[in-house]
Amino acid sequence: MARISRVAAAALMVAVLVPSAIAGTASATPPTDQKIETIGSEGTRTVPAYDEGRLVQVFEANFWASAGERRYISSNVLAKQGTGTSDPLLMAQTSIICAGTGSQQVGANMNVQRGQSITLNPRFVFISQNSGNVSCKLYAAGRRPDPTGSPASSNTWFVDYGSYLAVSAPMPSWTRTFDTSSLTSKRLDDPGDNWTPIDKTFTIASGVTQFDLISDHKVTVCSSSGGSEDSTTNGPLCTGDVVVPGGDSVVSLTVRVRQKTAGGAWCGGPQTLVDGKTYLVTREIHHRMLFSKGVVTVDPDCAPVFTVTANIKLESGVATVVHAPNETTLVTS
């Protein structure tokens, strides 16, 4: 595999890594205030799902950060499975690990079907623990959730044209990733069941007119017991009669933000960033990432204090798990 060149990003500079052969055809465009750097003409990166546990380094961005400095680390990974795999689907796994002044990481994964593509957007706000050099690396790996046929070595997926890893310029101290470590994953059993894993109040700086709010989630349909456990559960949450082989579900996501007065009362109406957007979670997909991003407008007649809520509802179909470790909500400038 070709060695990926490094980006030496000085302080106050942003670095975006994009395969040069497709820099003009990305399906998702990096923010306009970011600098695009090429990484070579080969474009794609092959990920051997048949070799479970093997990590493939796809991108690396290096920069210098001061103590307490915050940067928005984002990515767009176009995961594609070719038509020549023996398995009908593979799991595409991605993670970003930033280290050097304290280690932080985030991940995202989902099944991709033969001949199809999916998009994964792991992202978070990195806070430097002290001054020094930081290296952020995006890794990819794969699994075979439904092994069939041979040869096993045919089961690879690849990071396609248009993928990137981005590191923003330093951001204000009010930007953040909300702490969700106290959450425990929850199973939604019947249509109408819902959960609000995100209900957070936060303050931004005075004078800010707008900001971005990102809220990402992961769900698993109970078409089998596999994949329904995580670090917050004591075994699988899909068990017994709730498991419906071949079952599908439809879930919806609603994300709202509302501003407050200095005394804590509501001020103005809510801003709905995601209004009940629905997602089909089939047996083949099994795990589904729900990525969302919106712009919040600040009312200068209210205090710079906001409450954000993110609600996931089972609209129809079989029981579905909402995974607490994958709850990621960010406030960025």
Coordinates of C-alpha atoms in Angstrom, one line a residue:
M1 CA 0.0 0.0 0.0
A2 CA 1.3 3.4 -0.9
R3 CA 2.6 5.5 2.0
I4 CA 0.5 8.5 2.8
S5 CA 2.3 11.8 2.9
R6 CA 2.1 14.0 6.0
V7 CA 0.6 17.4 6.3
A8 CA 2.8 19.8 8.3
A9 CA 0.2 22.3 9.6
A10 CA 1.6 25.3 11.4
A11 CA -0.3 26.9 14.2
L12 CA -3.3 29.0 13.1
M13 CA -3.5 26.9 9.9
V14 CA -6.0 24.2 9.0
A15 CA -5.2 21.0 7.2
V16 CA -7.5 19.0 5.0
L17 CA -6.4 15.8 3.4
V18 CA -8.1 14.9 0.1
P19 CA -7.1 12.4 -2.6
S20 CA -5.7 14.7 -5.3
A21 CA -7.2 12.8 -8.2
I22 CA -10.7 13.7 -7.1
A23 CA -10.2 17.1 -5.3
G24 CA -12.9 18.6 -7.5
T25 CA -15.5 15.9 -7.2
A26 CA -16.0 15.3 -3.5
S27 CA -19.5 14.5 -2.5
A28 CA -19.1 16.5 0.7
T29 CA -17.0 19.7 0.6
P30 CA -14.7 20.7 3.4
P31 CA -15.5 24.0 5.1
T32 CA -14.3 26.9 2.9
D33 CA -12.0 28.3 5.5
Q34 CA -9.8 25.2 5.3
K35 CA -6.8 24.6 3.2
I36 CA -6.8 21.6 0.9
E37 CA -3.6 19.5 0.8
T38 CA -3.1 16.6 -1.6
I39 CA -1.8 13.2 -0.5
G40 CA -0.9 11.6 -3.8
S41 CA -2.5 10.5 -7.1
E42 CA -3.5 7.0 -6.0
G43 CA -6.7 8.2 -4.5
T44 CA -8.3 5.2 -2.8
R45 CA -7.2 3.2 0.3
T46 CA -8.0 -0.5 0.5
V47 CA -9.2 -1.9 3.8
P48 CA -9.0 -5.7 4.3
A49 CA -12.2 -6.7 6.1
Y50 CA -11.0 -10.4 6.0
D51 CA -8.2 -9.4 8.4
E52 CA -10.4 -8.3 11.3
G53 CA -8.6 -6.1 13.8
R54 CA -6.1 -4.8 11.2
L55 CA -6.0 -1.0 11.2
V56 CA -5.2 0.9 8.0
Q57 CA -4.0 4.4 8.5
V58 CA -5.7 6.5 5.9
F59 CA -4.9 10.1 6.9
E60 CA -2.6 12.0 9.2
A61 CA -2.6 15.7 10.1
N62 CA 0.1 17.2 12.4
F63 CA -0.1 20.6 14.1
W64 CA 1.2 22.5 17.1
A65 CA -1.3 23.5 19.8
S66 CA -1.1 25.7 22.9
A67 CA -2.4 24.4 26.3
G68 CA -6.2 24.5 26.4
E69 CA -6.5 25.2 22.6
R70 CA -9.6 23.7 20.9
R71 CA -9.8 22.5 17.4
Y72 CA -12.7 20.9 15.4
I73 CA -11.5 17.6 14.1
S74 CA -13.8 16.4 11.3
S75 CA -13.8 13.9 8.5
N76 CA -15.8 12.6 5.5
V77 CA -15.1 9.0 4.8
L78 CA -16.8 7.6 1.6
A79 CA -16.7 3.8 2.2
K80 CA -17.4 1.6 -0.8
Q81 CA -17.6 -2.1 -1.2
G82 CA -16.8 -3.5 -4.7
T83 CA -18.9 -5.9 -6.7
G84 CA -16.3 -8.8 -6.5
T85 CA -16.6 -9.6 -2.7
S86 CA -17.8 -13.0 -1.7
D87 CA -19.7 -11.5 1.3
P88 CA -22.9 -9.6 0.5
L89 CA -22.0 -7.0 3.2
L90 CA -19.0 -5.8 5.2
M91 CA -18.7 -3.6 8.3
A92 CA -16.8 -0.4 7.6
Q93 CA -15.1 0.9 10.8
T94 CA -13.4 4.3 11.2
S95 CA -11.8 6.1 14.0
I96 CA -9.9 9.4 14.6
I97 CA -7.2 9.4 17.3
C98 CA -5.4 12.6 18.3
A99 CA -2.4 12.3 20.5
G100 CA 0.6 14.3 21.7
T101 CA -0.8 16.7 24.3
G102 CA -3.4 14.2 25.6
S103 CA -5.1 11.5 23.8
Q104 CA -8.7 11.8 22.5
Q105 CA -10.6 9.7 19.9
V106 CA -14.0 9.2 18.2
G107 CA -15.3 6.5 15.9
A108 CA -18.1 5.6 13.6
N109 CA -19.0 2.3 11.8
M110 CA -21.8 0.9 9.6
N111 CA -22.3 -2.0 7.3
V112 CA -21.9 -1.4 3.6
Q113 CA -23.4 -3.7 1.0
R114 CA -21.8 -5.2 -2.1
G115 CA -21.6 -2.6 -4.9
Q116 CA -22.8 0.2 -2.7
S117 CA -21.3 3.1 -0.7
I118 CA -22.0 4.8 2.6
T119 CA -20.6 8.0 4.3
L120 CA -19.1 8.1 7.8
N121 CA -18.3 11.4 9.6
P122 CA -16.5 10.8 12.8
R123 CA -15.8 14.2 14.4
F124 CA -15.1 15.9 17.7
V125 CA -13.7 19.0 19.5
F126 CA -10.1 18.3 20.5
I127 CA -8.8 20.1 23.6
S128 CA -5.0 20.2 24.0
Q129 CA -4.0 19.3 27.5
N130 CA -0.7 21.2 27.2
S131 CA 1.5 22.9 24.6
G132 CA 3.1 20.8 22.0
N133 CA 2.9 18.9 18.8
V134 CA -0.3 17.0 18.0
S135 CA -0.8 14.2 15.5
C136 CA -4.4 13.3 14.4
K137 CA -4.7 10.0 12.5
L138 CA -7.8 8.5 10.8
Y139 CA -7.8 4.8 10.8
A140 CA -10.1 2.3 8.9
A141 CA -10.8 -1.3 9.6
G142 CA -13.3 -3.9 8.6
R143 CA -15.3 -7.0 9.8
R144 CA -17.3 -9.7 8.1
P145 CA -20.7 -9.8 9.9
D146 CA -22.1 -12.4 7.5
P147 CA -19.2 -14.5 6.2
T148 CA -20.2 -16.4 3.0
G149 CA -18.4 -17.9 0.1
S150 CA -14.7 -17.6 -0.8
P151 CA -12.1 -16.5 -1.3
A152 CA -12.1 -14.7 2.0
S153 CA -9.4 -12.3 0.7
S154 CA -11.9 -10.9 -1.8
N155 CA -13.7 -9.1 1.1
T156 CA -12.2 -5.6 1.1
W157 CA -13.8 -2.2 1.1
F158 CA -12.1 1.0 0.2
V159 CA -12.0 4.7 1.2
D160 CA -13.2 6.4 -2.0
Y161 CA -12.5 9.7 -3.8
G162 CA -13.7 12.7 -1.9
S163 CA -12.8 11.5 1.6
Y164 CA -10.9 13.9 3.9
L165 CA -9.6 14.5 7.4
A166 CA -9.8 18.2 8.6
V167 CA -8.3 20.1 11.5
S168 CA -9.7 23.6 12.1
A169 CA -8.0 26.7 13.2
P170 CA -8.0 27.3 16.9
M171 CA -11.6 27.9 18.2
P172 CA -13.0 29.9 21.2
S173 CA -13.0 28.4 24.6
W174 CA -16.8 28.0 24.6
T175 CA -16.8 25.4 21.9
R176 CA -17.0 21.8 23.2
T177 CA -17.9 18.2 22.9
F178 CA -20.5 17.4 25.5
D179 CA -19.7 14.7 28.1
T180 CA -22.0 11.7 27.7
S181 CA -20.0 9.3 29.8
S182 CA -22.8 8.9 32.3
L183 CA -25.2 7.5 29.7
T184 CA -26.2 3.9 29.4
S185 CA -27.4 2.5 26.1
K186 CA -31.2 2.1 25.8
R187 CA -33.5 -0.3 23.8
L188 CA -36.6 1.1 22.2
D189 CA -39.1 -1.8 22.2
D190 CA -42.3 -0.6 20.6
P191 CA -43.3 2.1 18.0
G192 CA -43.7 5.4 19.9
D193 CA -40.9 4.6 22.4
N194 CA -38.3 7.4 22.4
W195 CA -35.2 8.6 24.3
T196 CA -33.6 12.0 24.7
P197 CA -30.0 11.1 25.4
I198 CA -28.9 14.7 24.9
D199 CA -30.3 17.4 27.1
K200 CA -27.6 19.9 27.8
T201 CA -27.4 23.6 28.8
F202 CA -24.4 25.6 27.8
T203 CA -23.1 29.2 27.5
I204 CA -21.3 30.8 24.6
A205 CA -19.5 34.1 24.5
S206 CA -21.4 37.4 24.2
G207 CA -21.4 39.0 20.8
V208 CA -21.5 35.7 18.9
T209 CA -24.2 35.9 16.2
Q210 CA -24.4 32.2 15.2
F211 CA -22.6 28.9 15.7
D212 CA -22.7 25.3 14.5
L213 CA -24.3 22.4 16.4
I214 CA -23.5 18.8 15.5
S215 CA -25.4 15.9 17.0
D216 CA -24.4 12.3 15.9
H217 CA -25.9 9.0 17.1
K218 CA -25.8 5.2 16.4
V219 CA -28.7 2.7 16.4
T220 CA -28.8 -1.1 15.9
V221 CA -32.0 -2.9 14.8
C222 CA -32.7 -6.2 16.7
S223 CA -32.7 -8.4 13.7
S224 CA -30.1 -10.4 15.6
S225 CA -28.4 -10.2 19.0
G226 CA -25.0 -9.3 17.4
G227 CA -23.8 -5.8 17.8
S228 CA -26.4 -4.8 20.4
E229 CA -23.9 -4.7 23.2
D230 CA -21.3 -2.0 24.0
S231 CA -19.2 -0.7 26.8
T232 CA -22.2 0.5 28.8
T233 CA -24.3 -2.8 28.6
N234 CA -24.0 -6.1 30.5
G235 CA -24.3 -8.2 27.4
P236 CA -26.5 -7.8 24.3
L237 CA -29.6 -5.7 24.6
C238 CA -31.3 -7.6 21.7
T239 CA -32.3 -10.9 23.3
G240 CA -35.2 -13.3 23.4
D241 CA -38.5 -12.4 21.8
V242 CA -37.3 -8.9 20.7
V243 CA -35.0 -10.4 18.1
V244 CA -36.8 -10.7 14.8
P245 CA -34.6 -12.2 12.1
G246 CA -34.8 -10.2 9.0
G247 CA -36.6 -7.4 10.9
D248 CA -36.3 -3.7 9.9
S249 CA -37.1 -0.5 11.8
V250 CA -37.6 3.2 11.1
V251 CA -36.3 5.7 13.6
S252 CA -36.5 9.4 13.7
L253 CA -34.2 12.1 15.0
T254 CA -35.2 15.5 16.3
V255 CA -32.7 18.1 17.4
R256 CA -33.8 21.4 19.0
V257 CA -32.0 24.3 20.6
R258 CA -33.6 27.1 22.7
Q259 CA -32.2 30.2 24.2
K260 CA -32.7 31.4 27.8
T261 CA -32.8 34.7 29.7
A262 CA -30.2 35.6 32.3
G263 CA -32.7 34.3 34.9
G264 CA -33.0 30.9 33.3
A265 CA -36.4 31.4 31.7
W266 CA -37.0 30.5 28.0
C267 CA -36.4 33.3 25.6
G268 CA -37.9 33.2 22.2
G269 CA -39.0 30.1 20.4
P270 CA -37.1 26.8 19.8
Q271 CA -34.9 26.4 16.8
T272 CA -35.4 23.0 15.2
L273 CA -32.2 21.9 13.5
V274 CA -33.5 18.4 12.6
D275 CA -37.3 17.9 12.5
G276 CA -38.1 14.3 12.9
K277 CA -35.9 13.1 10.1
T278 CA -36.4 9.3 9.5
Y279 CA -33.9 6.6 8.9
L280 CA -34.6 3.1 7.7
V281 CA -32.5 0.5 9.5
T282 CA -32.6 -2.8 7.6
R283 CA -31.3 -6.2 8.6
E284 CA -28.5 -5.7 6.1
I285 CA -27.5 -2.3 7.5
H286 CA -28.1 -3.5 11.1
H287 CA -26.1 -0.5 12.5
R288 CA -26.9 3.0 11.4
M289 CA -25.1 6.2 12.1
L290 CA -27.4 9.3 12.4
F291 CA -25.2 12.3 11.5
S292 CA -26.7 15.9 11.8
K293 CA -25.4 19.4 11.7
G294 CA -27.2 22.8 11.8
V295 CA -26.6 26.5 12.3
V296 CA -28.0 28.2 15.4
T297 CA -28.9 31.9 15.3
V298 CA -28.3 33.9 18.4
D299 CA -30.9 36.3 19.6
P300 CA -29.1 39.4 21.0
D301 CA -32.1 40.2 23.2
C302 CA -31.6 36.9 25.1
A303 CA -28.7 35.7 27.3
P304 CA -26.0 33.7 25.5
V305 CA -27.3 30.5 27.2
F306 CA -28.8 27.6 25.3
T307 CA -30.3 24.2 25.9
V308 CA -30.0 21.5 23.3
T309 CA -32.1 18.3 23.1
A310 CA -31.7 15.4 20.8
N311 CA -34.5 12.8 20.7
I312 CA -34.6 9.4 18.9
K313 CA -37.9 7.7 18.4
L314 CA -38.9 4.3 17.1
E315 CA -41.4 5.1 14.4
S316 CA -42.1 1.5 13.2
G317 CA -40.7 -2.0 13.1
V318 CA -38.8 -4.1 15.6
A319 CA -36.9 -3.1 18.7
T320 CA -33.9 -0.9 18.2
V321 CA -30.9 0.0 20.4
V322 CA -29.6 3.5 20.8
H323 CA -25.8 3.3 21.7
A324 CA -24.7 5.6 24.4
P325 CA -20.9 5.4 23.6
N326 CA -21.6 6.9 20.2
E327 CA -23.6 9.9 21.4
T328 CA -21.5 12.9 20.1
T329 CA -22.9 16.4 20.3
L330 CA -20.6 19.4 19.6
V331 CA -20.8 23.1 19.6
T332 CA -18.3 24.8 17.2
S333 CA -17.7 28.3 15.9

